[in-house]
CSV table of C-alpha atoms in Angstrom, one decimal:
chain,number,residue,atom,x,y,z
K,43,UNK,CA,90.6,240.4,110.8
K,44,UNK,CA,87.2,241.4,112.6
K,45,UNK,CA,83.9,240.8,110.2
K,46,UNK,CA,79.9,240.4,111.0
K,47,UNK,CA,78.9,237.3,109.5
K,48,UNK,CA,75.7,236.4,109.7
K,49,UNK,CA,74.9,239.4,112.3
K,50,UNK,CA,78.1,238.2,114.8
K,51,UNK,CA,81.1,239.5,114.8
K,52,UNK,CA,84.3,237.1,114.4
K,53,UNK,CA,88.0,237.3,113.8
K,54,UNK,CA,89.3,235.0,111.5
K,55,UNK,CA,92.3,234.5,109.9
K,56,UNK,CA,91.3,234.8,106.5
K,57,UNK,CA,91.9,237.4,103.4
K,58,UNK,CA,89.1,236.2,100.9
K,59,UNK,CA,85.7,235.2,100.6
K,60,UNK,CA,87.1,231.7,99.6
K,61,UNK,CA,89.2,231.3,102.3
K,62,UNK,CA,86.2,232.2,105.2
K,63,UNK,CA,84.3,229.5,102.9
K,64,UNK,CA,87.2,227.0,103.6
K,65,UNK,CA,87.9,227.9,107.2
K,66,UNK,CA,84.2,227.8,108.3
K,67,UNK,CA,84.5,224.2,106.6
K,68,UNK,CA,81.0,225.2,104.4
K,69,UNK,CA,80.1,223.4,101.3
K,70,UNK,CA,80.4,226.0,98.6
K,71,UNK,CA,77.6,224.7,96.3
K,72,UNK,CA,74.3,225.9,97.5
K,73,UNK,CA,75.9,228.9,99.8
K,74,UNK,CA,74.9,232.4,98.4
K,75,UNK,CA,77.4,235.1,100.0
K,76,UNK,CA,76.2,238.5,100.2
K,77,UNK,CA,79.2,240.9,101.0
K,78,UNK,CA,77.7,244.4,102.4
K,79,UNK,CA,74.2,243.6,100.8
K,80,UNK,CA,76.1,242.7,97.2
K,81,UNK,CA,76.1,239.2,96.3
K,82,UNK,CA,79.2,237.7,95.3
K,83,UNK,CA,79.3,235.4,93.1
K,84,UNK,CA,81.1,231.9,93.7
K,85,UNK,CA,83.4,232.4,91.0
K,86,UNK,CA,84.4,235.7,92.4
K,87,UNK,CA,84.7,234.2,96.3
K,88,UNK,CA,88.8,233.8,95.4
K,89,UNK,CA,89.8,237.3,94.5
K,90,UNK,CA,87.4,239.0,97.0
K,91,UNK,CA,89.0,240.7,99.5
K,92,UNK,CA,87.4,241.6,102.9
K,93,UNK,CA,88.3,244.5,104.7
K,94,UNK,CA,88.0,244.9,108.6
K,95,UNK,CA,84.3,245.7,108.8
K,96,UNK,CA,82.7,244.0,106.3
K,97,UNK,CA,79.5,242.7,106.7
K,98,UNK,CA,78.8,239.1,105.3
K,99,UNK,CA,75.2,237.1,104.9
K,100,UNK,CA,76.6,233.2,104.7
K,101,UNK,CA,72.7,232.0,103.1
K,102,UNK,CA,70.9,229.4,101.8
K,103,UNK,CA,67.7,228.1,100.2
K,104,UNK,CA,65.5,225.8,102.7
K,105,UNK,CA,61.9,224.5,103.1
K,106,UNK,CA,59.8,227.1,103.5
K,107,UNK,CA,55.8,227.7,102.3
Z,193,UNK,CA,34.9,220.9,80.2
Z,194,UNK,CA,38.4,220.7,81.4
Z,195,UNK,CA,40.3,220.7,78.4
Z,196,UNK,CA,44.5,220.8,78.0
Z,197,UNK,CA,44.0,223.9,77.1
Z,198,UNK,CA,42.8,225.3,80.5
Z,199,UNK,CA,45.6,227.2,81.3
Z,200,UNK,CA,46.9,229.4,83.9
Z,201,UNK,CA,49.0,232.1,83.2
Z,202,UNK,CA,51.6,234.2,85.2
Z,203,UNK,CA,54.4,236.1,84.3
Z,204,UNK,CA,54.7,234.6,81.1
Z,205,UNK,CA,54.7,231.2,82.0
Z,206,UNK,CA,51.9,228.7,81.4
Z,207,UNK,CA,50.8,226.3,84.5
Z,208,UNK,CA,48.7,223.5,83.3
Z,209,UNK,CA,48.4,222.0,87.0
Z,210,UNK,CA,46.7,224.3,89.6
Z,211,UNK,CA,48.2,222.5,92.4
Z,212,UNK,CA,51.1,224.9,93.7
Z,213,UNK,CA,53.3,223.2,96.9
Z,214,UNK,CA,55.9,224.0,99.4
Z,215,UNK,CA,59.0,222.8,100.4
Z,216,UNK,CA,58.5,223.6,104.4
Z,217,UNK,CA,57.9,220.4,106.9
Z,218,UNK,CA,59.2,218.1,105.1
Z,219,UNK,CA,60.6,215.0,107.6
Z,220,UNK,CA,62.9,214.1,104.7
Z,221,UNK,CA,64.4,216.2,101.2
Z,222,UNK,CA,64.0,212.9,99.7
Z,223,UNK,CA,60.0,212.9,99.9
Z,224,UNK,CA,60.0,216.6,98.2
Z,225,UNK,CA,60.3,214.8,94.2
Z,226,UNK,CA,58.2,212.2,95.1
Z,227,UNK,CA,55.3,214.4,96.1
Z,228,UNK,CA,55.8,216.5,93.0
Z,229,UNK,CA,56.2,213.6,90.7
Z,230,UNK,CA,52.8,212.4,92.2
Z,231,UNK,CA,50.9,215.5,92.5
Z,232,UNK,CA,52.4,217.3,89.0
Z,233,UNK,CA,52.4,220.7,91.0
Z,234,UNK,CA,54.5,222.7,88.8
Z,235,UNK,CA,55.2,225.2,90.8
Z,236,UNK,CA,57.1,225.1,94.7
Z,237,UNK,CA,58.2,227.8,97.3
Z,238,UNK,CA,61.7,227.6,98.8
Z,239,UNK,CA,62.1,230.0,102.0
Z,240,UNK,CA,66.1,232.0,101.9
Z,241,UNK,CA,67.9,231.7,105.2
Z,242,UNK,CA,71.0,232.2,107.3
Z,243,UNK,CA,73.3,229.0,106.8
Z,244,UNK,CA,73.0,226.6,110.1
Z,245,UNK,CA,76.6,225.3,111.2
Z,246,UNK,CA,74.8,222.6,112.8
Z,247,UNK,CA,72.1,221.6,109.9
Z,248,UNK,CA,72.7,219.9,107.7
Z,249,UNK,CA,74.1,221.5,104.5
Z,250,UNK,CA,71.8,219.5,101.8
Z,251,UNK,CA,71.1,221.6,98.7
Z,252,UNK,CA,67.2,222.1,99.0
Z,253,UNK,CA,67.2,223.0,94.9
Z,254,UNK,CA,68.7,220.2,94.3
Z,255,UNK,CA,65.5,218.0,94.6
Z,256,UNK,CA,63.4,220.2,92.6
Z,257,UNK,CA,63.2,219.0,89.1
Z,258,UNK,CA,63.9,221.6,86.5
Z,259,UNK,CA,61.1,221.7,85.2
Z,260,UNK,CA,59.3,223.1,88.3
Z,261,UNK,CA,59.3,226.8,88.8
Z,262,UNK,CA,61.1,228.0,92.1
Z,263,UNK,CA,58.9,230.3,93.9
Z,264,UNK,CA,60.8,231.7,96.9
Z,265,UNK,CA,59.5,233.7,99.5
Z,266,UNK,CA,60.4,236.2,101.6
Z,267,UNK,CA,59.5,234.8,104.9
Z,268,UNK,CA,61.5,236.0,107.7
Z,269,UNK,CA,60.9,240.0,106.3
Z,270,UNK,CA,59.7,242.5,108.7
Z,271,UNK,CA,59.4,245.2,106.7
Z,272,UNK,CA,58.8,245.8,102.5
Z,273,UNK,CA,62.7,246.6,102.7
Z,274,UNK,CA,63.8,243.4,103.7
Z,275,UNK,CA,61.2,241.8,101.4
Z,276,UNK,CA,62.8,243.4,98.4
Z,277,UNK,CA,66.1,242.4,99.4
Z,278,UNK,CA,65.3,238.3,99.9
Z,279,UNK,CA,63.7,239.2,96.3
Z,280,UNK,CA,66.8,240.2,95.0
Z,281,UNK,CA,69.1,237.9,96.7
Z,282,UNK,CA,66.4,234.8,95.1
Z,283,UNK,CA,66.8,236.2,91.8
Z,284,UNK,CA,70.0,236.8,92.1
Z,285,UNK,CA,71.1,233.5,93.0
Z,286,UNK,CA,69.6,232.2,89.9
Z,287,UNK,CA,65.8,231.3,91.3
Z,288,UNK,CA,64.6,233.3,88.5
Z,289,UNK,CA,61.8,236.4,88.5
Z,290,UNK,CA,59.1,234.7,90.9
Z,291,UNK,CA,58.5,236.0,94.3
Z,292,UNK,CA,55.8,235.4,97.0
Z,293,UNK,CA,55.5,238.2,99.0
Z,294,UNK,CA,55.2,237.6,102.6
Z,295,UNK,CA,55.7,240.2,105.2
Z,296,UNK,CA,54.8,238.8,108.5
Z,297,UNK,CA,55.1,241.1,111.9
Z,298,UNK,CA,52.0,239.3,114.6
Z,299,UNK,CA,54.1,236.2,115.3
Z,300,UNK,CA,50.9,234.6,116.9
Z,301,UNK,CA,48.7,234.3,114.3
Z,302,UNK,CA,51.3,235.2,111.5
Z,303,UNK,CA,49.1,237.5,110.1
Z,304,UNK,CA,50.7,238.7,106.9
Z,305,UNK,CA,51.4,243.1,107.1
Z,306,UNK,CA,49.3,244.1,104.2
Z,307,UNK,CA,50.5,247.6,104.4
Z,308,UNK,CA,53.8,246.5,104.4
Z,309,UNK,CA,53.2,244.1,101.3
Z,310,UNK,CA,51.5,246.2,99.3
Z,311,UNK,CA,54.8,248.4,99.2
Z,312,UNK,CA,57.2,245.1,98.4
Z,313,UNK,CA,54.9,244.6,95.7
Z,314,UNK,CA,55.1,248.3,94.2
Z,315,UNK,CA,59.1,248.3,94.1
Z,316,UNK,CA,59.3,244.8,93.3
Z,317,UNK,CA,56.8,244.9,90.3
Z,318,UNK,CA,59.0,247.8,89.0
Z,319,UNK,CA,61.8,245.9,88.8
Z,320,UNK,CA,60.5,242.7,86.6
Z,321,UNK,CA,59.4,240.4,89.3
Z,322,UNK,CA,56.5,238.4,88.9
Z,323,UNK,CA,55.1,239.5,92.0
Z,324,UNK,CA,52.9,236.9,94.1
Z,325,UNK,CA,51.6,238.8,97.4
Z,326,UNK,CA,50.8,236.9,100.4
Z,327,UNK,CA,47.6,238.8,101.8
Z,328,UNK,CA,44.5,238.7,104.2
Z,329,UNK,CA,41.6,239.1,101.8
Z,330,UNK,CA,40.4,242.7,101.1
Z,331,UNK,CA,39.1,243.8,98.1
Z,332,UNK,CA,40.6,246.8,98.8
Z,333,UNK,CA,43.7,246.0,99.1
Z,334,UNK,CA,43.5,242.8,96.1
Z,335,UNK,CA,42.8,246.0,93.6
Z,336,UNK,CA,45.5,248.4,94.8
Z,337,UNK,CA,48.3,245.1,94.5
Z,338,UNK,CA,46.8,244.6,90.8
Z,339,UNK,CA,47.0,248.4,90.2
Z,340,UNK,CA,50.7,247.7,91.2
Z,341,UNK,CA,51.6,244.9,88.9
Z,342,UNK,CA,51.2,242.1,91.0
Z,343,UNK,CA,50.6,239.1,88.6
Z,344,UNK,CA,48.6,237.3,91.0
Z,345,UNK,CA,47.1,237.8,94.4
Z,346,UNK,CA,47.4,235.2,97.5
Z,347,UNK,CA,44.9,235.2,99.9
Z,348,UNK,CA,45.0,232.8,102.8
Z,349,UNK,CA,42.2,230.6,103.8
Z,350,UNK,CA,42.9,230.4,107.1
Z,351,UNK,CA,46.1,231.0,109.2
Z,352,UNK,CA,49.4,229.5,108.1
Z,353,UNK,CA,49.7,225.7,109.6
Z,354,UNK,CA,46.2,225.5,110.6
Z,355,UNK,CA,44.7,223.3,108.4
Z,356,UNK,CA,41.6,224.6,109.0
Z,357,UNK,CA,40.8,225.4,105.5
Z,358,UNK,CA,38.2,228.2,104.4
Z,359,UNK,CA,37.5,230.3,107.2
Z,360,UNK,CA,37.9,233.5,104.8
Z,361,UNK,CA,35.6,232.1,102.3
Z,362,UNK,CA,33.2,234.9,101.6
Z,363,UNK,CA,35.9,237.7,101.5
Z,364,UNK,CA,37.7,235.5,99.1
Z,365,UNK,CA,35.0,235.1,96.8
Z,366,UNK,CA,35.1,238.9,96.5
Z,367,UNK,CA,38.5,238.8,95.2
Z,368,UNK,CA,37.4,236.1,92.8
Z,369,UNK,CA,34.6,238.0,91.3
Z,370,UNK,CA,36.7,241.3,90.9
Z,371,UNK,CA,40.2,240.7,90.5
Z,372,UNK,CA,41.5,240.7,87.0
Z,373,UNK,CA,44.6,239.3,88.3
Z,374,UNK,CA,44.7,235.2,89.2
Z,375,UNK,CA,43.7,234.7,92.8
Z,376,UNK,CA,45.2,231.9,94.7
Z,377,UNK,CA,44.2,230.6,97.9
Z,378,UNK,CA,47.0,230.2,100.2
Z,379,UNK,CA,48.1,229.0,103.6
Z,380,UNK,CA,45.2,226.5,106.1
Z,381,UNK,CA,44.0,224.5,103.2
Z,382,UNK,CA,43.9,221.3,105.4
Z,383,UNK,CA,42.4,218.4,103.6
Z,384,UNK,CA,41.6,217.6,99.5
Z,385,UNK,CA,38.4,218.7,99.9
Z,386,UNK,CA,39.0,221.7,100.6
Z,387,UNK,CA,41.4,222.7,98.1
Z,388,UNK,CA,38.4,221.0,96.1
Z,389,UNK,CA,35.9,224.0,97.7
Z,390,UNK,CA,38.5,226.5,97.0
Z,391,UNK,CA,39.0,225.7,93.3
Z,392,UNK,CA,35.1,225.0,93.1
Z,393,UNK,CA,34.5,229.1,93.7
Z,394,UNK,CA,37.1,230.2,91.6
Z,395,UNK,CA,39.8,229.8,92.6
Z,396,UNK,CA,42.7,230.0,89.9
Z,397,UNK,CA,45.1,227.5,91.8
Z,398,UNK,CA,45.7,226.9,95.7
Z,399,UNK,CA,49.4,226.5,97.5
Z,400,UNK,CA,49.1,223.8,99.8
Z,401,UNK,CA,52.5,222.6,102.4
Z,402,UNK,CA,51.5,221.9,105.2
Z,403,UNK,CA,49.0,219.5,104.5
Z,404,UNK,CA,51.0,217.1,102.4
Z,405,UNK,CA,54.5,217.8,104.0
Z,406,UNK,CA,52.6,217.1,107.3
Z,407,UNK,CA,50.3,214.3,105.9
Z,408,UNK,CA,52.0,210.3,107.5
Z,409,UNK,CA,52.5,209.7,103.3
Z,410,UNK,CA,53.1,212.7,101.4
Z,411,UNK,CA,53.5,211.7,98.6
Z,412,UNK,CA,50.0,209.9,98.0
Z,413,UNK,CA,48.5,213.4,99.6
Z,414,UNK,CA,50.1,215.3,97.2
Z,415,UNK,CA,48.5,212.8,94.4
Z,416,UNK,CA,45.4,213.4,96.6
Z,417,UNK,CA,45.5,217.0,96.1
Z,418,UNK,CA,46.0,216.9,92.4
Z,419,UNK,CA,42.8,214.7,92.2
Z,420,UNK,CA,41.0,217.6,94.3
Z,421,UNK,CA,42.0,220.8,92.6
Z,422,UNK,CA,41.3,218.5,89.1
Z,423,UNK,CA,37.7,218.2,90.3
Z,424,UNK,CA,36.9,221.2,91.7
Z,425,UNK,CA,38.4,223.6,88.7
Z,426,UNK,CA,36.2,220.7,86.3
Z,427,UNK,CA,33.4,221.8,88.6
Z,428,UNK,CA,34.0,225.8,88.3
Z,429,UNK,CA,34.0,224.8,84.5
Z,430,UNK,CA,31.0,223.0,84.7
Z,431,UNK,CA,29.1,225.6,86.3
Z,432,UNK,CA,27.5,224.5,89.8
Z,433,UNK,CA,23.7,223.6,89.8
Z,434,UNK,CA,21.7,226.3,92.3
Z,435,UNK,CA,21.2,225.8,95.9
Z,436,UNK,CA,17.5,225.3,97.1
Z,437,UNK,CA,16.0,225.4,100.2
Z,438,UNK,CA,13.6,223.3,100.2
Z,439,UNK,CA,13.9,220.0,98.2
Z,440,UNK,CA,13.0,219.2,94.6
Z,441,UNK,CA,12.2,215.9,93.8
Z,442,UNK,CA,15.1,213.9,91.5
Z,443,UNK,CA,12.4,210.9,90.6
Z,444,UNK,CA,8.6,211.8,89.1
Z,445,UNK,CA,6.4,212.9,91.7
Z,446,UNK,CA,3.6,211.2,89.4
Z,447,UNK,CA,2.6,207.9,88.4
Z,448,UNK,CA,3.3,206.2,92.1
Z,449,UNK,CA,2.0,202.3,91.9
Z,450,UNK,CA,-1.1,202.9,94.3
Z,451,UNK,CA,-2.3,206.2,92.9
């Protein structure tokens, strides 16, 4: 399935929010997804389903000023 | 005097140190609780950004004590828009209802848009955020951002990094003297004494990174800091003595052994 994440597009061989969390290899506890400018939360990540198309923000807190 | 009961107030919550901090620069996540255990800042900014494959994936939040209030900002927006979105996303995520404000388009000087700004803080007042613009000074513009339910305005001393400390000085002194809203000096506050200067005018609080992330041991800057803003909000207190320019004698001008 074709999706922009982070502002590239990709085809992966996933069906779920979860699963792109698992196949990219990211540690789930300070990732915020944002799923077509609507965050999802991490409870939800396992019954999200992406379509073809979808646009995902894969973010994170950091230093900043 | 400085009392316990010199508070500062915004959005609710009570700040009884006016020392705010960043998490930028930092050569080490580890260094981030021990600066705020030694400076008492209560209050720190976190910046929201695309995951890096490469970086590391430490938890920033996770070495920020509870007990400090997140302030994240919306660095990296272009335009109001894409302010109010980082805003959402903070809050959202469970940072809570603070947000500075920073809408930054000239990449050299990293002059903060105040157009653009003044409009984040409109929509985002609206929506319950306590709203902490990022700003050059203008009166102007400091009384339009009240007008719009900002809870505090941010002014920067000098350009972001430069640690060159008060350059805006007398422009921030206007915002001082006619703001009803807290004014904080942010961004270039370089050295203690200068945070000292800031908070000897007025100034309700300062937000120093650079300067202590940067500094060889943060952690005692941060501590240095503290000591700075301590003395010069007990010097605001105390009312400064007047300027003079010509002297006037401490010691008796009288009674001299050979008169």
């Amino acid at each position: 399935m074709e999706l922009i994440v982070n502002g590239t597009a990709e085809t992966v061989p996933i069906r779920t929010i979860a699963e792109l969390v698992a196949y990219k290899g990211l540690a789930s506890g300070a990732l915020i997804v944002e799923l077509n400018q609507r965050i999802v939360k991490q409870e939800q990540w396992p019954q999200t389903r992406l379509q073809a198309g979808d646009r995902l923000e894969l973010l994170s807190f950091v230093g900043g000023g | 005097m400085m009392t316990d009961d010199d508070v500062l107030q915004l959005g609710g919550a009570c700040f009884t140190n006016r020392l705010f901090t960043g998490t930028g620069k930092f050569a080490a996540n580890a260094q981030i609780p021990k600066m705020l255990a030694a400076s008492g800042s209560q209050m720190i900014t976190v910046a929201l950004r695309r995951i890096d494959p490469q970086a590391g994936q430490g938890n920033i939040l996770a070495y920020i004590p509870k007990e400090v209030t997140l302030l994240p900002n919306t660095s990296g927006a272009r335009t109001a828009e894409q302010a109010v979105r980082i805003a959402r996303i903070a809050r959202e995520a469970g940072c809570g209802d603070f947000i500075k404000i920073e809408v930054i388009t000239d990449m050299k000087y990293l002059m903060p848009d105040n157009w653009e700004t003044l409009k984040a803080t409109e929509m985002l007042a609206k929506e319950g955020f306590v709203v902490l613009p990022y700003v050059l000074p203008d009166l102007p513009l400091a009384k339009r951002l009240e007008n719009s339910g900002a809870a505090a305005v941010m002014p920067l001393g000098s350009p972001i990094g430069t640690n060159r400390g008060l350059e805006t000085k007398p422009l921030i002194e206007m915002l001082i003297e006619n703001c009803t809203v807290p004014v904080v000096v942010d961004a270039g506050i370089g050295r203690p004494s200068q945070a000292a200067a800031a908070m000897e005018i007025g100034a309700d609080a300062v937000l120093v990174n650079t300067a202590i992330a940067t500094a060889v041991d943060p952690e005692t800057m941060g501590r240095a800091f503290d000591l700075a803003v301590k003395a010069g909000r007990t010097a605001y207190l105390a009312r400064l003595a007047e300027e003079s320019s010509l002297a006037r004698a401490s010691s008796p001008l009288t009674g001299f052994l050979d008169d």
